[in-house]
Coordinates of C-alpha atoms in Angstrom, one line a residue:
M384 CA 0.3 -15.3 1.0
T385 CA -0.3 -15.7 -2.7
Q386 CA 1.6 -12.8 -4.3
A387 CA 5.2 -11.8 -4.7
L388 CA 6.1 -8.6 -2.8
P389 CA 5.2 -5.5 -4.9
L390 CA 8.8 -4.5 -5.6
D391 CA 10.2 -8.0 -6.3
G392 CA 12.8 -7.7 -9.1
I393 CA 13.7 -4.1 -8.4
R394 CA 17.3 -3.4 -7.6
V395 CA 18.1 -0.4 -5.3
I396 CA 21.5 1.1 -4.5
D397 CA 21.5 2.8 -1.1
Y398 CA 24.4 5.2 -1.0
S399 CA 23.0 7.2 1.9
H400 CA 23.7 7.5 5.7
F401 CA 22.1 8.1 9.0
L402 CA 18.4 8.2 8.6
A403 CA 16.2 9.6 5.9
G404 CA 17.9 7.7 3.0
P405 CA 18.4 4.5 4.9
Y406 CA 14.8 4.5 6.1
L407 CA 13.6 5.1 2.6
S408 CA 15.6 2.2 1.2
R409 CA 14.6 0.0 4.2
C410 CA 11.0 0.5 3.2
L411 CA 11.8 -0.4 -0.4
A412 CA 13.5 -3.6 0.9
A413 CA 10.5 -4.6 2.9
L414 CA 8.3 -4.1 -0.2
G415 CA 10.5 -6.6 -2.0
A416 CA 13.3 -4.7 -3.6
E417 CA 16.9 -6.0 -3.6
V418 CA 18.7 -3.2 -1.7
I419 CA 22.5 -3.0 -1.8
K420 CA 23.9 -0.8 1.0
V421 CA 27.1 0.9 -0.3
E422 CA 29.5 2.1 2.5
R423 CA 32.9 3.7 2.7
P424 CA 35.8 1.6 4.1
T425 CA 36.6 1.4 7.8
T426 CA 33.8 3.7 9.1
G427 CA 30.9 2.9 6.9
D428 CA 27.5 4.6 7.3
A429 CA 27.7 7.2 10.1
G430 CA 24.7 5.5 11.6
R431 CA 27.0 2.6 12.7
Q432 CA 28.4 5.1 15.3
H433 CA 25.0 6.0 16.7
P434 CA 23.6 4.3 19.9
Y435 CA 22.3 2.0 21.3
F436 CA 25.3 -0.4 21.1
V437 CA 25.6 -4.1 22.0
D438 CA 28.9 -5.7 21.4
G439 CA 29.9 -2.9 19.0
Q440 CA 26.8 -3.2 16.9
S441 CA 24.5 -0.2 16.6
G442 CA 20.8 -0.8 17.1
Y443 CA 20.2 2.4 15.2
F444 CA 22.0 1.0 12.1
L445 CA 20.3 -2.4 12.6
Q446 CA 16.9 -0.9 12.5
Q447 CA 17.3 1.3 9.4
N448 CA 19.3 -1.2 7.3
M449 CA 17.6 -4.5 7.8
G450 CA 17.0 -6.5 4.7
K451 CA 19.9 -5.0 2.7
K452 CA 23.0 -6.5 1.3
G453 CA 26.3 -4.9 2.3
L454 CA 29.0 -3.6 -0.1
C455 CA 31.9 -1.6 1.2
I456 CA 34.2 -0.1 -1.5
N457 CA 36.8 2.7 -1.9
L458 CA 35.3 5.0 -4.5
K459 CA 38.6 6.9 -4.7
D460 CA 40.3 4.0 -6.3
P461 CA 39.4 3.6 -10.1
R462 CA 38.5 0.0 -9.6
G463 CA 36.0 0.8 -6.9
L464 CA 34.4 3.5 -9.0
E465 CA 34.2 1.1 -11.9
L466 CA 32.5 -1.4 -9.7
M467 CA 30.0 1.2 -8.6
H468 CA 29.3 2.3 -12.2
R469 CA 28.7 -1.3 -13.2
L470 CA 26.3 -1.7 -10.3
A471 CA 24.5 1.5 -11.2
D472 CA 24.1 0.2 -14.7
T473 CA 22.1 -2.8 -13.3
A474 CA 20.0 -0.7 -10.9
D475 CA 16.5 0.5 -11.1
V476 CA 16.8 3.0 -8.2
F477 CA 19.7 5.0 -6.7
V478 CA 19.2 6.6 -3.3
E479 CA 21.7 9.2 -1.9
N480 CA 21.6 12.0 0.7
Y481 CA 24.8 13.9 0.2
R482 CA 24.9 17.7 -0.3
P483 CA 23.8 18.7 -3.8
G484 CA 26.6 18.4 -6.2
A485 CA 28.8 16.3 -4.0
L486 CA 28.4 13.1 -6.0
D487 CA 28.8 14.9 -9.4
K488 CA 32.6 15.0 -8.6
L489 CA 32.7 11.2 -8.6
G490 CA 30.6 10.8 -11.7
L491 CA 27.8 9.5 -9.5
G492 CA 25.3 12.3 -9.9
Y493 CA 22.0 11.9 -11.7
K494 CA 23.3 13.3 -15.0
A495 CA 26.2 10.9 -15.3
L496 CA 24.4 7.8 -14.1
S497 CA 21.2 8.4 -16.2
E498 CA 23.4 8.8 -19.4
R499 CA 24.7 5.2 -18.7
N500 CA 21.3 3.9 -17.5
P501 CA 18.3 6.0 -18.8
K502 CA 15.8 3.9 -16.8
L503 CA 17.4 4.8 -13.5
V504 CA 15.2 6.4 -10.9
Y505 CA 17.6 8.6 -8.9
C506 CA 16.3 9.9 -5.5
S507 CA 18.2 12.6 -3.7
V508 CA 17.5 13.5 -0.1
S509 CA 18.9 16.7 1.4
A510 CA 18.1 19.4 3.9
Y511 CA 16.9 22.0 1.5
G512 CA 16.8 20.4 -1.9
H513 CA 18.9 21.0 -5.0
T514 CA 17.5 24.5 -5.8
G515 CA 17.1 27.7 -3.9
P516 CA 19.3 29.9 -1.9
D517 CA 19.9 27.4 0.9
S518 CA 20.5 24.4 -1.3
H519 CA 24.2 24.4 -0.4
R520 CA 23.7 24.3 3.3
A521 CA 24.1 21.3 5.5
G522 CA 21.2 20.3 7.8
F523 CA 19.5 17.6 9.8
G524 CA 16.0 16.9 10.8
L525 CA 16.4 19.2 13.9
I526 CA 17.2 22.1 11.6
A527 CA 14.2 21.5 9.4
E528 CA 11.9 21.1 12.4
A529 CA 13.1 24.5 13.7
K530 CA 12.9 26.3 10.4
S531 CA 9.5 24.8 9.4
G532 CA 7.6 26.5 12.2
I533 CA 6.6 23.1 13.7
M534 CA 9.0 23.5 16.7
Q535 CA 7.7 27.0 17.5
M536 CA 4.2 25.6 18.1
V537 CA 5.3 22.9 20.5
G538 CA 5.6 23.2 24.3
S539 CA 4.3 25.7 26.9
P540 CA 4.0 29.5 26.3
G541 CA 7.1 31.3 27.5
E542 CA 9.4 28.3 27.5
A543 CA 11.9 27.2 24.9
P544 CA 10.4 24.6 22.5
P545 CA 11.3 21.1 23.5
L546 CA 13.0 18.6 21.2
L547 CA 10.5 16.2 19.6
R548 CA 12.6 13.1 20.5
I549 CA 11.7 11.4 17.3
A550 CA 13.2 12.1 13.9
L551 CA 10.1 13.6 12.4
G552 CA 11.8 15.4 9.4
D553 CA 13.9 12.4 8.4
M554 CA 11.1 9.8 8.7
Y555 CA 8.5 11.9 7.0
T556 CA 10.9 12.7 4.2
G557 CA 11.9 9.1 3.9
I558 CA 8.3 7.8 3.4
H559 CA 7.6 10.6 0.9
G560 CA 10.7 9.3 -0.9
V561 CA 9.2 5.8 -0.9
A562 CA 6.0 7.1 -2.5
S563 CA 7.9 9.2 -5.0
V564 CA 10.2 6.3 -6.0
C565 CA 7.2 3.9 -6.4
A566 CA 5.4 6.5 -8.6
A567 CA 8.5 7.1 -10.7
L568 CA 8.8 3.3 -11.3
L569 CA 5.2 3.2 -12.4
G570 CA 5.7 6.2 -14.6
R571 CA 8.8 4.4 -16.1
V572 CA 6.5 1.7 -17.4
K573 CA 4.9 4.2 -19.7
S574 CA 7.8 6.5 -20.5
G575 CA 10.6 4.0 -20.5
R576 CA 12.8 6.4 -18.6
G577 CA 13.6 7.1 -15.0
Q578 CA 14.0 10.6 -13.5
H579 CA 15.5 12.6 -10.7
I580 CA 13.5 12.9 -7.5
D581 CA 14.6 15.9 -5.3
M582 CA 13.5 15.4 -1.7
A583 CA 14.1 18.1 0.9
L584 CA 13.6 17.7 4.7
Y585 CA 12.5 21.4 4.9
D586 CA 10.0 21.0 2.1
C587 CA 8.4 17.9 3.6
L588 CA 7.9 19.5 7.0
V589 CA 6.5 22.7 5.5
S590 CA 4.0 20.5 3.6
M591 CA 3.0 18.8 6.9
H592 CA 1.2 21.9 8.3
E593 CA -2.4 20.9 8.2
Y594 CA -3.6 24.0 10.0
A595 CA -0.9 26.7 10.6
V596 CA -0.3 27.8 7.0
Q597 CA -3.9 28.1 6.0
C598 CA -4.7 29.8 9.3
Y599 CA -2.2 32.5 8.6
T600 CA -2.8 32.9 4.9
M601 CA -6.7 32.9 5.1
S602 CA -6.7 35.3 8.0
G603 CA -4.7 37.8 6.0
G604 CA -1.7 37.3 8.3
Q605 CA -3.7 38.0 11.5
E606 CA -3.5 34.5 13.0
V607 CA -0.1 33.1 13.9
P608 CA -0.3 29.8 15.7
V609 CA 1.7 29.8 19.0
Q610 CA 2.6 27.4 21.8
T611 CA -0.5 26.2 23.6
G612 CA 0.9 23.8 26.2
H613 CA -1.4 20.8 26.8
D614 CA -4.4 21.5 24.7
L615 CA -5.6 23.1 21.4
P616 CA -7.6 26.3 21.8
Q617 CA -9.0 25.8 18.3
S618 CA -10.2 22.3 19.1
T619 CA -11.9 22.1 22.5
L620 CA -11.7 19.6 24.1
Y621 CA -8.6 18.0 22.8
G622 CA -5.5 17.6 24.9
V623 CA -3.4 16.1 27.7
F624 CA -4.8 15.8 31.3
T625 CA -3.1 14.9 34.6
A626 CA -4.6 11.9 36.5
S627 CA -3.6 10.9 40.0
D628 CA -0.9 8.4 38.6
G629 CA -0.1 9.6 35.1
Y630 CA -1.4 11.4 32.0
V631 CA -4.4 10.8 29.8
V632 CA -5.2 12.3 26.4
I633 CA -8.8 12.9 25.6
A634 CA -10.4 13.8 22.2
A635 CA -13.9 15.1 22.8
Q636 CA -13.9 17.8 20.2
V637 CA -16.7 16.4 18.1
D638 CA -20.2 17.6 19.0
D639 CA -21.7 14.2 19.9
A640 CA -18.6 13.1 21.8
W641 CA -18.6 16.4 23.7
K642 CA -22.1 16.0 24.9
R643 CA -21.4 12.5 26.3
F644 CA -18.2 13.7 27.9
A645 CA -19.8 16.8 29.4
A646 CA -22.5 14.7 31.0
L647 CA -19.9 12.4 32.5
V648 CA -17.6 15.1 34.0
G649 CA -20.1 17.9 34.7
G650 CA -23.5 16.4 34.9
E651 CA -26.6 16.8 32.8
A652 CA -26.9 20.6 33.3
F653 CA -23.3 21.0 32.0
A654 CA -24.0 18.8 29.0
A655 CA -27.2 20.7 28.3
D656 CA -25.5 24.1 28.0
T657 CA -26.2 25.0 24.4
R658 CA -23.3 27.5 24.3
M659 CA -21.0 24.6 24.1
H660 CA -22.8 22.5 21.6
T661 CA -20.7 23.8 18.7
A662 CA -17.0 23.8 18.1
A663 CA -16.9 27.6 18.0
G664 CA -18.9 27.7 21.3
R665 CA -16.6 25.4 23.1
N666 CA -13.6 27.3 21.9
A667 CA -15.1 30.5 23.1
H668 CA -15.9 29.0 26.6
R669 CA -12.8 26.9 27.1
A670 CA -12.0 28.8 30.3
E671 CA -15.2 27.3 31.8
I672 CA -14.7 23.8 30.3
L673 CA -11.0 23.1 31.1
P674 CA -11.3 23.4 34.9
V675 CA -14.2 20.9 35.0
A676 CA -12.4 18.4 32.8
R677 CA -9.1 18.8 34.6
G678 CA -10.8 18.4 38.0
W679 CA -12.6 15.2 36.9
V680 CA -9.4 13.6 35.6
A681 CA -7.3 14.7 38.7
Q682 CA -9.6 12.8 41.0
R683 CA -9.1 9.5 39.2
T684 CA -6.3 7.1 38.2
V685 CA -5.5 6.7 34.5
A686 CA -7.2 3.3 34.5
Q687 CA -10.4 4.7 36.0
C688 CA -10.4 7.5 33.4
L689 CA -10.0 5.1 30.5
V690 CA -12.7 2.7 31.8
A691 CA -15.2 5.6 32.1
L692 CA -14.4 7.3 28.8
D693 CA -14.4 4.0 26.9
A694 CA -17.9 3.2 28.3
I695 CA -19.3 6.4 26.6
D696 CA -17.2 6.0 23.4
V697 CA -15.0 9.1 23.9
P698 CA -11.5 8.6 22.3
C699 CA -8.8 8.5 25.0
A700 CA -5.5 6.9 25.8
K701 CA -2.8 6.7 28.4
V702 CA 0.4 8.6 27.7
Q703 CA 2.6 5.4 27.6
R704 CA 6.3 4.9 28.2
I705 CA 8.2 2.9 25.7
D706 CA 8.2 -0.2 27.9
E707 CA 4.4 0.0 28.0
V708 CA 4.2 0.4 24.3
L709 CA 6.3 -2.8 23.8
A710 CA 4.0 -4.7 26.2
D711 CA 0.8 -3.4 24.5
P712 CA -1.3 -6.3 23.1
Q713 CA -2.3 -4.1 20.2
V714 CA 1.3 -3.7 19.2
A715 CA 1.8 -7.5 19.5
A716 CA -1.4 -8.2 17.4
R717 CA -0.2 -6.0 14.6
G718 CA 3.3 -7.5 14.6
M719 CA 4.9 -4.1 15.1
V720 CA 8.0 -5.5 16.9
I721 CA 9.9 -8.1 14.9
E722 CA 12.6 -10.6 16.0
Q723 CA 15.6 -11.3 13.8
A724 CA 18.5 -13.6 14.1
H725 CA 21.7 -11.5 13.9
P726 CA 25.0 -13.4 13.2
L727 CA 26.8 -11.8 16.1
L728 CA 24.1 -10.7 18.6
G729 CA 21.7 -13.6 18.3
K730 CA 18.1 -12.6 18.6
V731 CA 17.3 -8.8 18.3
R732 CA 13.9 -7.1 18.5
L733 CA 13.3 -4.0 16.5
P734 CA 10.3 -2.0 15.3
N735 CA 8.5 -3.3 12.2
L736 CA 7.2 -1.1 9.4
P737 CA 3.4 -0.4 9.2
F738 CA 2.8 -2.0 5.7
R739 CA 0.0 -4.5 5.6
F740 CA -1.0 -6.3 2.4
S741 CA -3.7 -8.9 2.0
D742 CA -1.7 -11.2 -0.2
C743 CA 2.0 -10.8 0.8
D744 CA 4.0 -10.4 4.0
T745 CA 6.4 -7.4 4.2
T746 CA 7.9 -8.5 7.6
Q747 CA 11.7 -8.3 7.1
K748 CA 13.5 -11.4 8.4
M749 CA 17.0 -10.5 7.1
P750 CA 19.1 -8.4 9.6
A751 CA 21.2 -5.4 8.5
P752 CA 24.5 -6.4 6.9
L753 CA 27.8 -6.4 8.5
M754 CA 30.2 -4.0 6.8
G755 CA 31.2 -5.4 3.5
Q756 CA 29.3 -8.7 4.1
H757 CA 28.3 -9.2 0.5
N758 CA 31.4 -7.7 -1.3
L759 CA 32.5 -10.9 -3.0
D760 CA 29.1 -12.0 -4.3
I761 CA 28.2 -8.6 -5.7
A762 CA 31.6 -8.1 -7.4
A763 CA 31.5 -11.6 -9.0
E764 CA 27.9 -11.0 -10.2
L765 CA 29.1 -7.8 -11.9
G766 CA 31.7 -9.7 -13.9
F767 CA 34.9 -9.2 -11.9
T768 CA 37.2 -12.2 -12.0
A769 CA 38.4 -14.0 -8.9
A770 CA 41.9 -12.5 -9.5
Q771 CA 40.5 -9.0 -9.8
I772 CA 38.4 -9.5 -6.7
D773 CA 41.3 -10.8 -4.7
A774 CA 43.4 -7.9 -5.8
M775 CA 40.7 -5.4 -4.7
V776 CA 40.4 -7.1 -1.4
N777 CA 44.2 -7.1 -0.8
D778 CA 44.4 -3.5 -1.8
G779 CA 41.5 -2.4 0.4
V780 CA 39.3 -1.4 -2.5
L781 CA 36.8 -3.9 -1.2
Y782 CA 36.7 -3.6 2.6
A783 CA 34.9 -5.9 5.1
E784 CA 35.0 -5.7 8.9
A785 CA 36.7 -8.7 10.5
T786 CA 33.5 -10.1 11.8
A787 CA 32.0 -10.0 8.3
R788 CA 35.0 -11.8 6.8
S789 CA 34.8 -14.5 9.4
T790 CA 31.0 -14.8 9.1
T791 CA 31.2 -15.0 5.3

């Protein structure tokens, strides 16, 4: 590796909790930024109370806060607020995900901090954004998934939509925040000023529709995508099929792949049927196609299906459980599970980020901080004297969990 990480020298304050904000700043840390995780005394980030737990440590928190320094301060005490202001004066980026206006009361909103530090890039993450009739409402990824129309299209017709079981809204918003922050930092090079980035979970999921919105608008409101179960009626053949010992996904929706697949599952006569040689034709005759495909898969194991489909270059995959994912050689080859040395838990294995650069390594070796782990170092760097720091520690303005104190 011959280059420094892309964000080396950038300081980020992460005053967020749970997922979208912490994931955003975790990515910035992996890209080289110094990220300081700021938490409230005693409870800290709400993510610390989210499972899975080992010896009181949350794997949820460990995953989203690796690579960060830990600062735990009481912002209701003037000394704590002064420390935060001094820290913001030295920062390049400030990330928060409180309700719009909540931090203005503490003098930590964009207007107040940018007056002190005009170069600050301030990124807010909320459910609905800082404008619009819903901006005051609380929300989580689940709410955005429901309101965005995404949830309504998932599952089988006539049944309640299932939970997605991954935090799509939070993660998608977080990575859009990463892109926006990096763009704002680049823009600052030219303008000399930072700016406010207003990220909304709802916005991000509405923007994610690659089909439904244009389907509705360009049909004059006649086409409303609905639940389709295990395949896509507008993209035949593309879906989930049941084998004798599990499930297989098959993507034979492209003309050439379809012809190879049709010959495999239905014979040469089936493959030669010109009615099905176009996407529109396959969609129109899916009632004839699906029973043939389902019957072929049902008579085979997952492994047999994959061998046959790979041999004719038709994209396919087993629907894997998480234990199978973690044992997948491709996951290992790409380094998508990393091992870290945690001061209390020893070795922990967590998902990596998908960044891959030719000349630098973004794999994060530093685990998430214990609560208040870096209080003393950060306060000293900001110019507080040893006596002032001791007083803040004694008064609970600077708080550290017992394990962090003993570790430090």
